Tab-separated table of C-alpha atoms in Angstrom:
chain	number	residue	atom	x	y	z
L	30	MET	CA	63.414	111.189	36.837
L	31	THR	CA	63.519	110.693	40.332
L	32	GLU	CA	66.822	110.024	42.061
L	33	GLU	CA	67.616	107.729	44.986
L	34	VAL	CA	69.683	108.305	47.664
L	35	LYS	CA	71.022	105.355	48.935
L	36	ILE	CA	71.918	105.667	53.309
L	37	SER	CA	73.242	102.951	55.103
L	38	GLY	CA	70.901	102.222	58.212
L	39	ARG	CA	74.304	103.994	60.844
L	40	GLN	CA	73.016	107.799	59.131
L	41	GLN	CA	70.011	106.560	58.701
L	42	ARG	CA	70.365	106.763	62.734
L	43	LYS	CA	71.901	109.521	63.321
L	44	ILE	CA	69.345	111.296	61.145
L	45	GLU	CA	66.396	109.460	63.503
L	46	LYS	CA	68.389	110.780	66.280
L	47	ALA	CA	68.887	114.038	65.331
L	48	GLN	CA	64.954	115.204	64.593
L	49	GLU	CA	64.339	112.941	68.094
L	50	THR	CA	66.822	115.497	70.035
L	51	LYS	CA	65.261	118.248	68.232
L	52	THR	CA	61.656	117.422	69.238
L	53	GLU	CA	62.782	116.556	72.800
L	54	THR	CA	62.545	120.240	74.776
L	55	LYS	CA	62.518	118.540	78.320
L	56	LYS	CA	65.703	117.587	79.989
L	57	ILE	CA	64.977	115.344	82.733
L	58	ASN	CA	68.172	115.629	85.740
L	59	TRP	CA	68.969	113.169	88.105
L	60	VAL	CA	69.104	114.150	92.254
L	61	GLN	CA	70.631	111.712	94.678
L	62	ILE	CA	68.949	112.045	97.496
L	63	ARG	CA	71.330	110.736	100.082
L	64	MET	CA	69.262	109.837	103.482
L	65	PHE	CA	72.308	109.576	105.713
L	66	PRO	CA	75.659	112.240	104.828
L	67	ILE	CA	79.070	111.736	104.941
L	68	TRP	CA	79.997	112.964	107.861
L	69	LEU	CA	76.989	110.375	109.514
L	70	ARG	CA	78.888	107.554	107.685
L	71	ILE	CA	82.341	108.276	108.933
L	72	LEU	CA	80.467	109.028	112.324
L	73	ILE	CA	79.287	104.817	111.966
L	74	VAL	CA	82.123	103.964	110.834
L	75	ILE	CA	84.985	105.299	113.009
L	76	ALA	CA	82.294	103.552	116.091
L	77	LEU	CA	82.459	100.521	114.563
L	78	LEU	CA	86.446	100.591	113.916
L	79	VAL	CA	86.532	101.264	117.616
L	80	GLY	CA	83.836	98.374	118.792
L	81	ALA	CA	85.339	96.380	116.692
L	82	ALA	CA	88.778	96.825	118.437
L	83	ALA	CA	87.421	96.762	121.485
L	84	ALA	CA	85.335	93.068	120.773
L	85	GLY	CA	88.436	91.525	119.534
L	86	LEU	CA	90.992	93.006	123.063
L	87	MET	CA	88.455	91.669	125.290
L	88	VAL	CA	87.297	87.954	123.304
L	89	GLY	CA	91.990	87.835	122.204
L	90	TYR	CA	92.199	88.624	126.559
L	91	GLY	CA	89.497	86.725	127.810
L	92	VAL	CA	89.159	83.481	125.523
L	93	LEU	CA	92.376	82.672	123.943
L	94	GLY	CA	94.559	84.728	126.937
L	95	GLU	CA	94.130	83.512	131.293
L	96	GLY	CA	92.145	86.762	131.736
L	97	SER	CA	89.159	87.738	132.188
L	98	SER	CA	87.708	89.469	129.217
L	99	LYS	CA	86.852	92.908	131.038
L	100	ASP	CA	90.432	93.819	132.471
L	101	ALA	CA	91.060	94.336	128.215
L	102	LEU	CA	89.798	97.861	129.150
L	103	LYS	CA	91.182	98.220	131.588
L	104	TRP	CA	94.221	100.631	131.621
L	105	GLU	CA	96.772	99.008	134.623
L	106	THR	CA	96.907	96.403	132.621
L	107	TYR	CA	98.392	97.936	129.852
L	108	GLN	CA	100.042	99.883	132.250
L	109	HIS	CA	101.480	96.769	133.539
L	110	ILE	CA	102.483	95.208	130.065
L	111	LEU	CA	104.127	98.422	129.975
L	112	ASP	CA	106.608	98.553	132.934
L	113	ILE	CA	107.226	94.091	131.191
L	114	LYS	CA	108.506	96.158	127.975
L	115	ASP	CA	110.024	99.164	129.787
L	116	GLY	CA	111.831	96.760	132.434
L	117	LYS	CA	110.561	97.492	135.408
């Protein structure tokens, strides 16, 4: 008489998985290729931050304030503000 062995579904999946890994000899490695290197990304972010700050200064000084928007980027404007702050 043959003795029948009862195997649970979980054990059967483990056995099948072990057999699949034994037959599989080729391993596939995933390689990510970056279009832009990290240092270029950092420079782009810095350039965008500087551009956004300049645009914000021009909108705040020209549109919300009473001056010309080009005057917001001149050093004389900030020198005048510092003179007022220092009491000169």
